[in-house]
PDB file of C-alpha atoms in Angstrom:
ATOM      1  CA  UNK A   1     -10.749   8.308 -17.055  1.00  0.00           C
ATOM      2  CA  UNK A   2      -9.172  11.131 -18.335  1.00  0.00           C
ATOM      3  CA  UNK A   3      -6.939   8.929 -20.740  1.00  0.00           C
ATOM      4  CA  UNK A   4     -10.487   8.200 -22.490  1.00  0.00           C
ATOM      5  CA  UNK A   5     -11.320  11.666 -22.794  1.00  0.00           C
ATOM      6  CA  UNK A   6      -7.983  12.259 -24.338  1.00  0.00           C
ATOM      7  CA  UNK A   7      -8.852   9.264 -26.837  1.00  0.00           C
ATOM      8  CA  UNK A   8     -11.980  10.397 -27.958  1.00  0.00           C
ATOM      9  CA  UNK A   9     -10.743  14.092 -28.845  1.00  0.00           C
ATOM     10  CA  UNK A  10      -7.728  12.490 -30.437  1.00  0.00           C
ATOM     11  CA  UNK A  11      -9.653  10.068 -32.603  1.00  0.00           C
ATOM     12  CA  UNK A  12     -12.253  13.550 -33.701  1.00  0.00           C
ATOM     13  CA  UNK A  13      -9.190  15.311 -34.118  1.00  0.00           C
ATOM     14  CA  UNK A  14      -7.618  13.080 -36.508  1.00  0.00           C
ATOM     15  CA  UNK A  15     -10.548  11.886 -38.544  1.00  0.00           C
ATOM     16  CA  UNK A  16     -12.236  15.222 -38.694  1.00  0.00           C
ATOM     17  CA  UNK A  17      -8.866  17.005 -39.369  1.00  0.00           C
ATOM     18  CA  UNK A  18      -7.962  14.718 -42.347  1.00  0.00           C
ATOM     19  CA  UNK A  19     -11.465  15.303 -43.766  1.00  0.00           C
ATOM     20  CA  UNK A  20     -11.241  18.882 -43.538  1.00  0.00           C
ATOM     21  CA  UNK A  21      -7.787  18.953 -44.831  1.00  0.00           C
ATOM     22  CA  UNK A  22      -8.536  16.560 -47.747  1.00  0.00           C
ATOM     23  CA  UNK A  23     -11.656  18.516 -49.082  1.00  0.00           C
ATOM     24  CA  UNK A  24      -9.149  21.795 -49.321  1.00  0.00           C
ATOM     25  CA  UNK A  25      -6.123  20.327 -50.401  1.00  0.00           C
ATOM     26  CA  UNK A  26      -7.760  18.495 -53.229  1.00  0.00           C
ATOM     27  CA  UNK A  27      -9.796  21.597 -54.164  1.00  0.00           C
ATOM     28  CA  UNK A  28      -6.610  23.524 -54.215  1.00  0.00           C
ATOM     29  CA  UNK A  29      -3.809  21.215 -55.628  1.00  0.00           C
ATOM     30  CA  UNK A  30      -6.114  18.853 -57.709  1.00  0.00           C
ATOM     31  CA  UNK A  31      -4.072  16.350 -59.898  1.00  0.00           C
ATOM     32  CA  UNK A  32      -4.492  12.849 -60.222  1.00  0.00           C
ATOM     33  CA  UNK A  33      -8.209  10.943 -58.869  1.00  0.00           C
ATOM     34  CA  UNK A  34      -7.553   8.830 -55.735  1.00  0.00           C
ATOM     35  CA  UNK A  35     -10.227   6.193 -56.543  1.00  0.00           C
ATOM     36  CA  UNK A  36     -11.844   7.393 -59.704  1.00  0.00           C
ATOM     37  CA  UNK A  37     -14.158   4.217 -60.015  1.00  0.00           C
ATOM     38  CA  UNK A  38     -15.062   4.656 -56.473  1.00  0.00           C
ATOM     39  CA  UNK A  39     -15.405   8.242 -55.350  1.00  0.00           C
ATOM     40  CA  UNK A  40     -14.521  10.669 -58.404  1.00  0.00           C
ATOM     41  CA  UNK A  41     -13.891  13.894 -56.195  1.00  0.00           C
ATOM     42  CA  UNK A  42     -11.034  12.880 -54.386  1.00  0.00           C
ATOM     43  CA  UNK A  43      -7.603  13.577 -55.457  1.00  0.00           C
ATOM     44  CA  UNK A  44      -4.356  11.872 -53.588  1.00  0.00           C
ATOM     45  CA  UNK A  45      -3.070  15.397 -53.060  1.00  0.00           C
ATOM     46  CA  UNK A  46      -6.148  15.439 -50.966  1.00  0.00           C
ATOM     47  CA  UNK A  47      -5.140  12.415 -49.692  1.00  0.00           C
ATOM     48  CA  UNK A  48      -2.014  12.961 -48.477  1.00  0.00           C
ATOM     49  CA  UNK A  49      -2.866  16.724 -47.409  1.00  0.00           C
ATOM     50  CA  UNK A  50      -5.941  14.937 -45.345  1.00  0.00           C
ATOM     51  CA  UNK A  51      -2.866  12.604 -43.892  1.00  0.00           C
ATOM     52  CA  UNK A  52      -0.851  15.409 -42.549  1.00  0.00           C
ATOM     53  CA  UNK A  53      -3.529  17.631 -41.580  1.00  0.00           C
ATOM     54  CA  UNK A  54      -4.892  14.851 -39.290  1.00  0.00           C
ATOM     55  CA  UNK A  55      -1.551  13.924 -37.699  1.00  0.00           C
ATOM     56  CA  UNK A  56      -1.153  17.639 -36.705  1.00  0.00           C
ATOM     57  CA  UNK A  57      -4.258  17.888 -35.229  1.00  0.00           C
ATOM     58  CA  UNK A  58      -4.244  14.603 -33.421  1.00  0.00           C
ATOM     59  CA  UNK A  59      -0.713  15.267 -32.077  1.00  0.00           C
ATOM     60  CA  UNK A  60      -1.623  18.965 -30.743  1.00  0.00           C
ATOM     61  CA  UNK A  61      -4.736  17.701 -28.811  1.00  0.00           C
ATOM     62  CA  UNK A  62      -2.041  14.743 -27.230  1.00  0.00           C
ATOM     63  CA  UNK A  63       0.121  17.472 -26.658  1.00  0.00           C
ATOM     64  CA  UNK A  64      -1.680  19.793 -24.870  1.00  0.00           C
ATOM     65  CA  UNK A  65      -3.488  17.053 -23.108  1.00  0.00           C
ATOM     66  CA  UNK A  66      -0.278  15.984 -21.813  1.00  0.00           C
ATOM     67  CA  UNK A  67       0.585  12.812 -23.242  1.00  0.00           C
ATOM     68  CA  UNK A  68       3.912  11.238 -23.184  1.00  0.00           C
ATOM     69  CA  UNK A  69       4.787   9.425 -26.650  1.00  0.00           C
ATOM     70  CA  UNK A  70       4.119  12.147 -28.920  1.00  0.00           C
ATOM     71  CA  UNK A  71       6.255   9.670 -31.694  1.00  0.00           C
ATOM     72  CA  UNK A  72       4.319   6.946 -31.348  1.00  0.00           C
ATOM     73  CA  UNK A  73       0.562   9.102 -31.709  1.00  0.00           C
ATOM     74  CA  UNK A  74       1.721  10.557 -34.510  1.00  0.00           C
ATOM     75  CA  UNK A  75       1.913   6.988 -36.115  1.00  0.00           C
ATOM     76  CA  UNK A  76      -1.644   5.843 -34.484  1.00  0.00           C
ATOM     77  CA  UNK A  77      -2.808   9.249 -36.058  1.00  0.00           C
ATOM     78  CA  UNK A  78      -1.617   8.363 -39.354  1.00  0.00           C
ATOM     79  CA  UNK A  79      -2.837   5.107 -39.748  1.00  0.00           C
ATOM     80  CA  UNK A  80      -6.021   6.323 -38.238  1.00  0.00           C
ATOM     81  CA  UNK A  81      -6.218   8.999 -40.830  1.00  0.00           C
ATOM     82  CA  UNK A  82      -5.672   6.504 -43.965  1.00  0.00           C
ATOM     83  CA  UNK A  83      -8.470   4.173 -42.112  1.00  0.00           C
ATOM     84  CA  UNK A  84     -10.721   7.098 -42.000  1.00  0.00           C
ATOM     85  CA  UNK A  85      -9.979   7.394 -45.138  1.00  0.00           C
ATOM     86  CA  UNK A  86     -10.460   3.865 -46.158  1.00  0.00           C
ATOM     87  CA  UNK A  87     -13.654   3.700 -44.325  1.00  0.00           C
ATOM     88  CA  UNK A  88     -15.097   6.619 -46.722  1.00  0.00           C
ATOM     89  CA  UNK A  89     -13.948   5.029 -49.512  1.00  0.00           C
ATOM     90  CA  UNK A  90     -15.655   1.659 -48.783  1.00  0.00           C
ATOM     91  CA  UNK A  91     -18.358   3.952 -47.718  1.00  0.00           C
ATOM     92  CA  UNK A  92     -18.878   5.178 -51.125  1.00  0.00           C
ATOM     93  CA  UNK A  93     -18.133   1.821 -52.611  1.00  0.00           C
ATOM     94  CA  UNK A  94     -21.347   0.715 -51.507  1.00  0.00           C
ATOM     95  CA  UNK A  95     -23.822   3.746 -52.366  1.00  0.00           C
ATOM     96  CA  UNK A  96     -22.447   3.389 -56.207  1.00  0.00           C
ATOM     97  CA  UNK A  97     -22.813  -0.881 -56.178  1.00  0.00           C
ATOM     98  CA  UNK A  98     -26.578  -0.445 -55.116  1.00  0.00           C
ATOM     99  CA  UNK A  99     -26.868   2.671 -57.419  1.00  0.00           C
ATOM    100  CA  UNK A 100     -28.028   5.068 -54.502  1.00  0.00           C
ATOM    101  CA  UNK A 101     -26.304   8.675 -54.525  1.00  0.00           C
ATOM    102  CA  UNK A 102     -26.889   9.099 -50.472  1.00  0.00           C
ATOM    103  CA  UNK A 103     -27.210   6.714 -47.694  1.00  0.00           C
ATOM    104  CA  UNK A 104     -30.184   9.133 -46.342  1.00  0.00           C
ATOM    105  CA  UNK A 105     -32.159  11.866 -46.565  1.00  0.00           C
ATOM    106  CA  UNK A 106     -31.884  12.940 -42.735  1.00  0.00           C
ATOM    107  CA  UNK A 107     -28.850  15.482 -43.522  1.00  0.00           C
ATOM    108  CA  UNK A 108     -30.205  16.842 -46.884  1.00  0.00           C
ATOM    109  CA  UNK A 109     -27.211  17.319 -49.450  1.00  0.00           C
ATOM    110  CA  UNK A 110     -24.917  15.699 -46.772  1.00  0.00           C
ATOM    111  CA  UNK A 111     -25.255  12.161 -48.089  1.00  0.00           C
ATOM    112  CA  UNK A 112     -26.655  10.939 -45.358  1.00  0.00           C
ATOM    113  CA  UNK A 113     -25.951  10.179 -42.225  1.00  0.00           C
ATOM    114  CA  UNK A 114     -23.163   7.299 -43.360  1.00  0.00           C
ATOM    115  CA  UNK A 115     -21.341   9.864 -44.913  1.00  0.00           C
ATOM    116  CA  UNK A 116     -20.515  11.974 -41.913  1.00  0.00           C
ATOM    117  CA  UNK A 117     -19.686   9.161 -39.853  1.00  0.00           C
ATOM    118  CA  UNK A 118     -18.155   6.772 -41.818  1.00  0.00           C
ATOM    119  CA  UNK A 119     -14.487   7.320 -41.599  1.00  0.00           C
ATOM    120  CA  UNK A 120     -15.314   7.929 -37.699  1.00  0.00           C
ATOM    121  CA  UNK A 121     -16.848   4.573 -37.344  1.00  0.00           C
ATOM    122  CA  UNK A 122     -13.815   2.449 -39.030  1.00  0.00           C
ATOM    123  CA  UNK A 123     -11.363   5.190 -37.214  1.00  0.00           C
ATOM    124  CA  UNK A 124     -12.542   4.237 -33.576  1.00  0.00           C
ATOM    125  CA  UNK A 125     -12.371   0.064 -34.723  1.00  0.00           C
ATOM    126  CA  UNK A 126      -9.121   0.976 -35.363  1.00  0.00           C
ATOM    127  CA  UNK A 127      -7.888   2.963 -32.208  1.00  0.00           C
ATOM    128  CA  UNK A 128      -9.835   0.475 -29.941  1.00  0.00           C
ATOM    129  CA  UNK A 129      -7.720  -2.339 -31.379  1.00  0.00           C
ATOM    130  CA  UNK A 130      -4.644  -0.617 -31.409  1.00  0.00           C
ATOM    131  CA  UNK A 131      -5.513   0.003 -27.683  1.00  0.00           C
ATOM    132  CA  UNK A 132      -6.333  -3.092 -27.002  1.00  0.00           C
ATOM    133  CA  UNK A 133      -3.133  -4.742 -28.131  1.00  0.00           C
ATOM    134  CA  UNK A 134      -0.933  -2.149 -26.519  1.00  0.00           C
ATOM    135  CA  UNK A 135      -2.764  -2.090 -23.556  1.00  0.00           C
ATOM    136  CA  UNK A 136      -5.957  -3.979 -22.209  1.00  0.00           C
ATOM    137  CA  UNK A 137      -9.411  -4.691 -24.156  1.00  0.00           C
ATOM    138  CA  UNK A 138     -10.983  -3.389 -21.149  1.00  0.00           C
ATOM    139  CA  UNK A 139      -9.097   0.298 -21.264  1.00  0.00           C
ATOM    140  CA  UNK A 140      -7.789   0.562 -24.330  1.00  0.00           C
ATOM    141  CA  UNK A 141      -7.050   4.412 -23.757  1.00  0.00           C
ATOM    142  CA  UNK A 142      -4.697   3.761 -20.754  1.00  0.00           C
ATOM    143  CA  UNK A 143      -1.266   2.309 -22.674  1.00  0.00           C
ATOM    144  CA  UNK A 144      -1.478   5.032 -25.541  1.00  0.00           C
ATOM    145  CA  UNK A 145      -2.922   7.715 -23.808  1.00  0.00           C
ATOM    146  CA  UNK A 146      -0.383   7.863 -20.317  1.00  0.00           C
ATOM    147  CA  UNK A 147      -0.301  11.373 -19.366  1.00  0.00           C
ATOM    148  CA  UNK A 148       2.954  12.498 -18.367  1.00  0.00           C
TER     149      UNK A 148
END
């Protein structure tokens, strides 16, 4: 359905919007770590600048798709974007608790293949639930994603 199309380039949007958005944010504003322990490069000006870049993007692709509750994406986006973010973190959690600096050797100086997708993978958990109890678990996409 198109409302799954819609869902799918929403979810990229946001999730590869915050990520994009964090890495220049934090390399331009810096200031305090986010999770120094965890992941030492990221800064919560990234953070928040990854959190506001991926709400814009999300909400432009709903827009232009055609969507009707532009209010109510924008808060899916956001709590999609600190899940993505999350889902990194814990991502990173693990490499440093079993000592390993990438998850794989497939996308050299990349990290891995974990590392590209692991904000994506906790991301779409989280839209397909939020679908599911908005909507139906068998379309998930059609309650948030009604085209007006």
């Amino acid at each position: 359905s198109s409302a799954g199309l819609v869902a799918i380039l929403f979810l990229f949007a946001a999730v590869w919007a915050t990520d994009v958005c964090a890495y220049f944010v934090g390399r331009a504003v810096g200031g305090p770590k986010l999770a120094p322990s965890i992941s030492p490069g990221k800064t919560r000006s990234g953070a928040l600048g990854g959190a506001v870049g991926g709400v814009a993007a999300a909400v432009l692709v709903a827009h232009f798709a055609g969507a009707a509750n532009l209010a109510m994406l924008a808060l899916v986006a956001l709590l999609l974007s600190v899940v993505s973010q999350a889902g990194d973190l814990f991502e990173s959690w693990v490499k440093r608790r079993h000592g390993v600096k990438d998850s794989g050797s497939i996308i050299p100086g990349h990290g891995g293949v974990m590392d590209r997708v692991d904000g994506l993978v906790a991301a779409a958990v989280a839209l397909y639930v939020i679908g599911a109890l908005s909507g139906s678990a068998d379309n998930p996409a059609q309650a948030l994603f009604a085209i007006r």
